[in-house]
mmCIF file of C-alpha atoms and ligand atoms in Angstrom:
data_model
loop_
_atom_site.group_PDB
_atom_site.id
_atom_site.type_symbol
_atom_site.label_atom_id
_atom_site.label_comp_id
_atom_site.label_asym_id
_atom_site.label_seq_id
_atom_site.Cartn_x
_atom_site.Cartn_y
_atom_site.Cartn_z
ATOM 1 C CA MET A 1 6.058 23.078 -5.118
ATOM 2 C CA GLN A 2 4.825 20.444 -2.587
ATOM 3 C CA SER A 3 6.791 17.279 -2.401
ATOM 4 C CA LEU A 4 5.006 13.939 -2.691
ATOM 5 C CA GLN A 5 5.514 13.416 0.987
ATOM 6 C CA GLU A 6 3.950 16.720 1.773
ATOM 7 C CA LYS A 7 0.985 15.876 -0.519
ATOM 8 C CA ALA A 8 0.660 12.524 1.095
ATOM 9 C CA ALA A 9 0.478 14.047 4.554
ATOM 10 C CA GLU A 10 -2.072 16.637 3.559
ATOM 11 C CA TRP A 11 -4.387 14.297 1.555
ATOM 12 C CA SER A 12 -4.220 11.362 3.897
ATOM 13 C CA GLY A 13 -4.503 13.434 7.142
ATOM 14 C CA VAL A 14 -1.592 11.419 8.536
ATOM 15 C CA ALA A 15 1.557 13.474 9.636
ATOM 16 C CA GLN A 16 4.755 12.108 8.338
ATOM 17 C CA GLU A 17 5.990 11.363 11.912
ATOM 18 C CA ASP A 18 2.921 9.279 12.587
ATOM 19 C CA ALA A 19 3.185 7.408 9.289
ATOM 20 C CA PHE A 20 6.723 6.296 10.173
ATOM 21 C CA ALA A 21 5.929 5.381 13.878
ATOM 22 C CA ILE A 22 6.206 1.835 12.395
ATOM 23 C CA ASP A 23 9.915 2.402 12.670
ATOM 24 C CA GLU A 24 10.010 3.034 16.509
ATOM 25 C CA THR A 25 9.255 -0.628 17.244
ATOM 26 C CA ASN A 26 10.024 -3.850 15.427
ATOM 27 C CA LEU A 27 6.612 -5.034 14.376
ATOM 28 C CA TYR A 28 8.057 -8.055 12.627
ATOM 29 C CA LEU A 29 9.545 -9.335 15.967
ATOM 30 C CA LYS A 30 6.482 -8.400 17.897
ATOM 31 C CA LEU A 31 3.840 -9.917 15.690
ATOM 32 C CA GLY A 32 5.735 -12.681 13.864
ATOM 33 C CA HIS A 33 6.039 -13.886 10.172
ATOM 34 C CA GLN A 34 2.624 -15.691 10.118
ATOM 35 C CA THR A 35 0.658 -12.526 11.086
ATOM 36 C CA PHE A 36 1.776 -10.755 8.012
ATOM 37 C CA VAL A 37 0.942 -13.752 5.729
ATOM 38 C CA ASP A 38 -2.574 -13.762 7.444
ATOM 39 C CA LEU A 39 -2.951 -9.972 7.095
ATOM 40 C CA SER A 40 -2.225 -10.014 3.362
ATOM 41 C CA THR A 41 -4.446 -13.088 2.822
ATOM 42 C CA GLU A 42 -7.397 -11.453 4.603
ATOM 43 C CA PHE A 43 -6.717 -8.263 2.565
ATOM 44 C CA TYR A 44 -6.662 -9.929 -0.822
ATOM 45 C CA ASN A 45 -9.555 -12.174 -0.013
ATOM 46 C CA ARG A 46 -11.588 -9.029 0.496
ATOM 47 C CA VAL A 47 -10.237 -7.374 -2.590
ATOM 48 C CA PHE A 48 -10.884 -10.256 -4.928
ATOM 49 C CA ALA A 49 -14.414 -10.576 -3.597
ATOM 50 C CA ASP A 50 -15.246 -6.919 -3.778
ATOM 51 C CA ASP A 51 -18.617 -6.388 -5.337
ATOM 52 C CA GLN A 52 -17.540 -2.884 -6.479
ATOM 53 C CA THR A 53 -16.214 -4.103 -9.829
ATOM 54 C CA TRP A 54 -14.472 -0.768 -10.644
ATOM 55 C CA PHE A 55 -12.138 -1.592 -7.725
ATOM 56 C CA GLN A 56 -11.887 -5.366 -8.159
ATOM 57 C CA SER A 57 -11.020 -4.923 -11.869
ATOM 58 C CA ILE A 58 -7.852 -2.998 -11.015
ATOM 59 C CA PHE A 59 -6.521 -6.412 -9.876
ATOM 60 C CA ALA A 60 -7.814 -8.337 -12.893
ATOM 61 C CA ASN A 61 -4.464 -9.174 -14.248
ATOM 62 C CA SER A 62 -2.968 -10.370 -10.973
ATOM 63 C CA ARG A 63 -2.963 -13.955 -9.442
ATOM 64 C CA LYS A 64 -4.299 -13.719 -5.960
ATOM 65 C CA GLU A 65 -1.538 -15.919 -4.568
ATOM 66 C CA ASP A 66 1.151 -13.728 -6.163
ATOM 67 C CA ALA A 67 -0.559 -10.522 -4.936
ATOM 68 C CA ILE A 68 -0.575 -11.927 -1.368
ATOM 69 C CA GLN A 69 3.127 -12.987 -1.417
ATOM 70 C CA ASN A 70 4.219 -9.531 -2.959
ATOM 71 C CA GLN A 71 2.410 -7.727 -0.322
ATOM 72 C CA TYR A 72 3.429 -9.623 2.827
ATOM 73 C CA GLU A 73 7.000 -9.882 1.680
ATOM 74 C CA PHE A 74 7.034 -6.125 1.337
ATOM 75 C CA PHE A 75 5.433 -5.507 4.710
ATOM 76 C CA ILE A 76 7.764 -7.886 6.458
ATOM 77 C CA GLN A 77 10.818 -6.084 4.930
ATOM 78 C CA ARG A 78 9.466 -2.713 5.635
ATOM 79 C CA MET A 79 8.507 -3.541 9.315
ATOM 80 C CA GLY A 80 11.773 -4.904 10.619
ATOM 81 C CA GLY A 81 12.052 -8.356 9.073
ATOM 82 C CA PRO A 82 14.268 -9.930 6.483
ATOM 83 C CA PRO A 83 14.338 -8.298 3.061
ATOM 84 C CA LEU A 84 12.373 -10.946 1.358
ATOM 85 C CA TYR A 85 10.865 -8.710 -1.250
ATOM 86 C CA SER A 86 13.921 -7.080 -2.453
ATOM 87 C CA GLN A 87 15.806 -10.528 -2.570
ATOM 88 C CA ARG A 88 13.105 -11.735 -4.932
ATOM 89 C CA LYS A 89 12.053 -8.694 -6.921
ATOM 90 C CA GLY A 90 14.593 -5.773 -6.321
ATOM 91 C CA HIS A 91 13.844 -2.337 -5.034
ATOM 92 C CA PRO A 92 10.166 -1.879 -4.153
ATOM 93 C CA ALA A 93 9.893 1.370 -6.183
ATOM 94 C CA LEU A 94 6.212 1.532 -5.263
ATOM 95 C CA ILE A 95 5.225 4.544 -7.401
ATOM 96 C CA GLY A 96 6.766 2.824 -10.473
ATOM 97 C CA ARG A 97 5.225 -0.534 -9.795
ATOM 98 C CA HIS A 98 1.790 1.158 -9.453
ATOM 99 C CA ARG A 99 2.108 3.087 -12.619
ATOM 100 C CA PRO A 100 -0.095 0.629 -14.656
ATOM 101 C CA PHE A 101 -2.931 1.073 -12.179
ATOM 102 C CA PRO A 102 -5.483 3.907 -11.642
ATOM 103 C CA VAL A 103 -4.484 4.796 -8.182
ATOM 104 C CA THR A 104 -7.021 7.513 -7.601
ATOM 105 C CA ARG A 105 -8.272 9.004 -4.182
ATOM 106 C CA GLU A 106 -11.366 6.755 -4.468
ATOM 107 C CA ALA A 107 -9.215 3.723 -5.028
ATOM 108 C CA ALA A 108 -7.088 4.630 -2.070
ATOM 109 C CA GLU A 109 -10.080 4.883 0.229
ATOM 110 C CA ARG A 110 -11.419 1.534 -0.907
ATOM 111 C CA TRP A 111 -7.997 -0.077 -0.505
ATOM 112 C CA LEU A 112 -7.870 1.360 2.913
ATOM 113 C CA GLN A 113 -11.417 0.076 3.831
ATOM 114 C CA HIS A 114 -10.328 -3.450 2.916
ATOM 115 C CA MET A 115 -7.082 -3.121 4.885
ATOM 116 C CA GLU A 116 -8.843 -1.836 8.011
ATOM 117 C CA LYS A 117 -11.162 -4.846 8.020
ATOM 118 C CA ALA A 118 -8.216 -7.214 7.328
ATOM 119 C CA LEU A 119 -6.344 -5.685 10.348
ATOM 120 C CA ASP A 120 -9.367 -6.086 12.521
ATOM 121 C CA SER A 121 -9.744 -9.698 11.489
ATOM 122 C CA VAL A 122 -6.242 -10.810 12.496
ATOM 123 C CA SER A 123 -6.468 -11.166 16.196
ATOM 124 C CA LYS A 124 -2.645 -11.105 16.905
ATOM 125 C CA ILE A 125 -2.520 -7.467 15.806
ATOM 126 C CA ASP A 126 -2.979 -5.426 19.027
ATOM 127 C CA SER A 127 -4.448 -1.992 18.815
ATOM 128 C CA ASP A 128 -1.122 -0.068 19.134
ATOM 129 C CA SER A 129 0.375 -2.064 16.234
ATOM 130 C CA LYS A 130 -2.800 -1.642 14.226
ATOM 131 C CA THR A 131 -2.681 2.203 14.693
ATOM 132 C CA ARG A 132 0.952 2.355 13.508
ATOM 133 C CA MET A 133 0.335 0.026 10.603
ATOM 134 C CA PHE A 134 -2.801 1.857 9.480
ATOM 135 C CA ASN A 135 -1.191 5.299 9.654
ATOM 136 C CA PHE A 136 1.600 4.039 7.448
ATOM 137 C CA PHE A 137 -0.835 2.519 5.006
ATOM 138 C CA ARG A 138 -2.986 5.627 4.825
ATOM 139 C CA HIS A 139 -0.020 7.856 4.270
ATOM 140 C CA THR A 140 1.542 5.557 1.646
ATOM 141 C CA ALA A 141 -1.839 5.127 -0.193
ATOM 142 C CA PHE A 142 -1.983 8.895 -0.666
ATOM 143 C CA PHE A 143 1.717 9.018 -1.516
ATOM 144 C CA LEU A 144 0.859 6.599 -4.389
ATOM 145 C CA VAL A 145 -2.079 8.774 -5.428
ATOM 146 C CA ALA A 146 0.232 11.891 -5.521
ATOM 147 C CA GLY A 147 2.782 9.835 -7.562
ATOM 148 C CA ASN A 148 -0.012 8.569 -9.975
ATOM 149 C CA GLU A 149 -1.090 12.209 -10.550
ATOM 150 C CA MET A 150 2.399 13.329 -11.184
ATOM 151 C CA THR A 151 3.057 10.547 -13.627
ATOM 152 C CA ASN A 152 -0.204 11.277 -15.489
ATOM 153 C CA GLN A 153 0.756 14.927 -15.763
ATOM 154 C CA GLN A 154 4.077 13.955 -17.208
ATOM 155 C CA GLN A 155 2.470 11.619 -19.711
ATOM 156 C CA THR A 156 0.021 14.169 -20.865
ATOM 157 C CA GLY A 157 2.658 16.790 -21.291
ATOM 158 C CA GLY A 158 1.597 18.832 -18.244
ATOM 159 C CA ASP A 159 3.315 21.855 -16.858
ATOM 160 C CA ASN A 160 7.105 21.292 -17.141
ATOM 161 C CA VAL A 161 7.321 18.639 -19.673
ATOM 162 C CA GLN A 162 7.991 19.671 -23.339
ATOM 163 C CA ARG A 163 6.669 17.560 -26.098
ATOM 164 C CA LYS A 164 7.941 17.526 -29.654
HETATM 165 C C1 LIG B 1 -3.836 3.252 -3.014
HETATM 166 C C2 LIG B 1 -4.527 2.279 -3.524
HETATM 167 C C3 LIG B 1 -3.745 1.051 -4.160
HETATM 168 C C4 LIG B 1 -4.073 0.375 -5.297
HETATM 169 C C5 LIG B 1 -5.291 0.701 -6.136
HETATM 170 C C6 LIG B 1 -3.062 -0.693 -5.439
HETATM 171 C C7 LIG B 1 -3.103 -1.549 -6.474
HETATM 172 C C8 LIG B 1 -2.288 -2.535 -6.669
HETATM 173 C C9 LIG B 1 -2.174 -3.600 -7.639
HETATM 174 C C10 LIG B 1 -3.258 -3.664 -8.751
HETATM 175 C C11 LIG B 1 -1.140 -4.298 -7.522
HETATM 176 C C12 LIG B 1 -0.723 -5.615 -8.379
HETATM 177 C C13 LIG B 1 -1.020 -6.812 -7.457
HETATM 178 C C14 LIG B 1 0.150 -7.785 -7.599
HETATM 179 O O1 LIG B 1 0.178 -8.519 -8.513
HETATM 180 O O2 LIG B 1 1.064 -7.725 -6.700
HETATM 181 C C15 LIG B 1 -0.472 -3.767 -6.391
HETATM 182 C C16 LIG B 1 0.760 -4.325 -5.912
HETATM 183 C C17 LIG B 1 1.439 -3.809 -4.859
HETATM 184 N N1 LIG B 1 1.075 -2.920 -3.934
HETATM 185 FE FE1 LIG B 1 -0.512 -1.685 -4.238
HETATM 186 N N2 LIG B 1 -2.261 -0.590 -4.417
HETATM 187 C C18 LIG B 1 -2.629 0.498 -3.557
HETATM 188 C C19 LIG B 1 -1.944 0.828 -2.406
HETATM 189 C C20 LIG B 1 -0.780 0.206 -1.902
HETATM 190 C C21 LIG B 1 -0.290 0.593 -0.570
HETATM 191 C C22 LIG B 1 -0.795 1.592 0.338
HETATM 192 C C23 LIG B 1 0.862 -0.193 -0.553
HETATM 193 C C24 LIG B 1 1.931 -0.271 0.741
HETATM 194 C C25 LIG B 1 1.637 0.173 1.846
HETATM 195 C C26 LIG B 1 1.054 -1.027 -1.675
HETATM 196 C C27 LIG B 1 1.931 -2.005 -1.873
HETATM 197 C C28 LIG B 1 1.984 -2.843 -2.955
HETATM 198 C C29 LIG B 1 3.094 -3.802 -3.221
HETATM 199 C C30 LIG B 1 4.389 -3.998 -2.365
HETATM 200 C C31 LIG B 1 2.759 -4.444 -4.383
HETATM 201 C C32 LIG B 1 3.614 -5.500 -5.207
HETATM 202 C C33 LIG B 1 4.303 -4.900 -6.260
HETATM 203 C C34 LIG B 1 4.979 -5.716 -7.204
HETATM 204 O O3 LIG B 1 5.752 -6.530 -6.670
HETATM 205 O O4 LIG B 1 4.770 -5.663 -8.470
HETATM 206 N N3 LIG B 1 -0.162 -0.825 -2.435
HETATM 207 N N4 LIG B 1 -1.060 -2.765 -5.887
#
């Protein structure tokens, strides 16, 4: 059986070593705190203004300010900065925290479209940093899709789950 990481690599087209090239350089020190705040603000401004309601409605129960903070604190912690996210909320456990949401392949592609535009709109993000970050995002997005499919299978009593 393929692991979630293997599925993520295959479905995203991003090899694991490229996805984790964010760990070869400290992007937090390179880009600075405010750059991550700006990136998440640009991203969620686009998400909350999306005219494709099927996507926008996935975020209907979130406050934009909270979503922005959740995201930049996670990015900062994952990319070499202080563990702001875990100090406030505990382990990121991304698959579990996305369980309420329909994280399909289509949703992943839409998420990535907004993120690519957000990366382009923040001028402090140079092209090498952008490539590293985008590969990490793309791989992680499809890791979440794989996690979502696994969770759904378990919930519907798929393959290995016995229901009584
Ligand atoms: C694949 C498509 C994705 C969808 C549809 C999706 C959807 C969502 C939604 C609806 C939320 C709740 C917003 C909030 O209140 O914080 C959320 C939170 C979050 N997402 Fe995603 N997401 C996706 C991909 C990603 C990716 C690729 C990452 C990381 C690289 C990520 C990291 C996070 C984090 C850190 C949170 C905050 C979790 C929390 O504290 O509860 N998401 N996401």
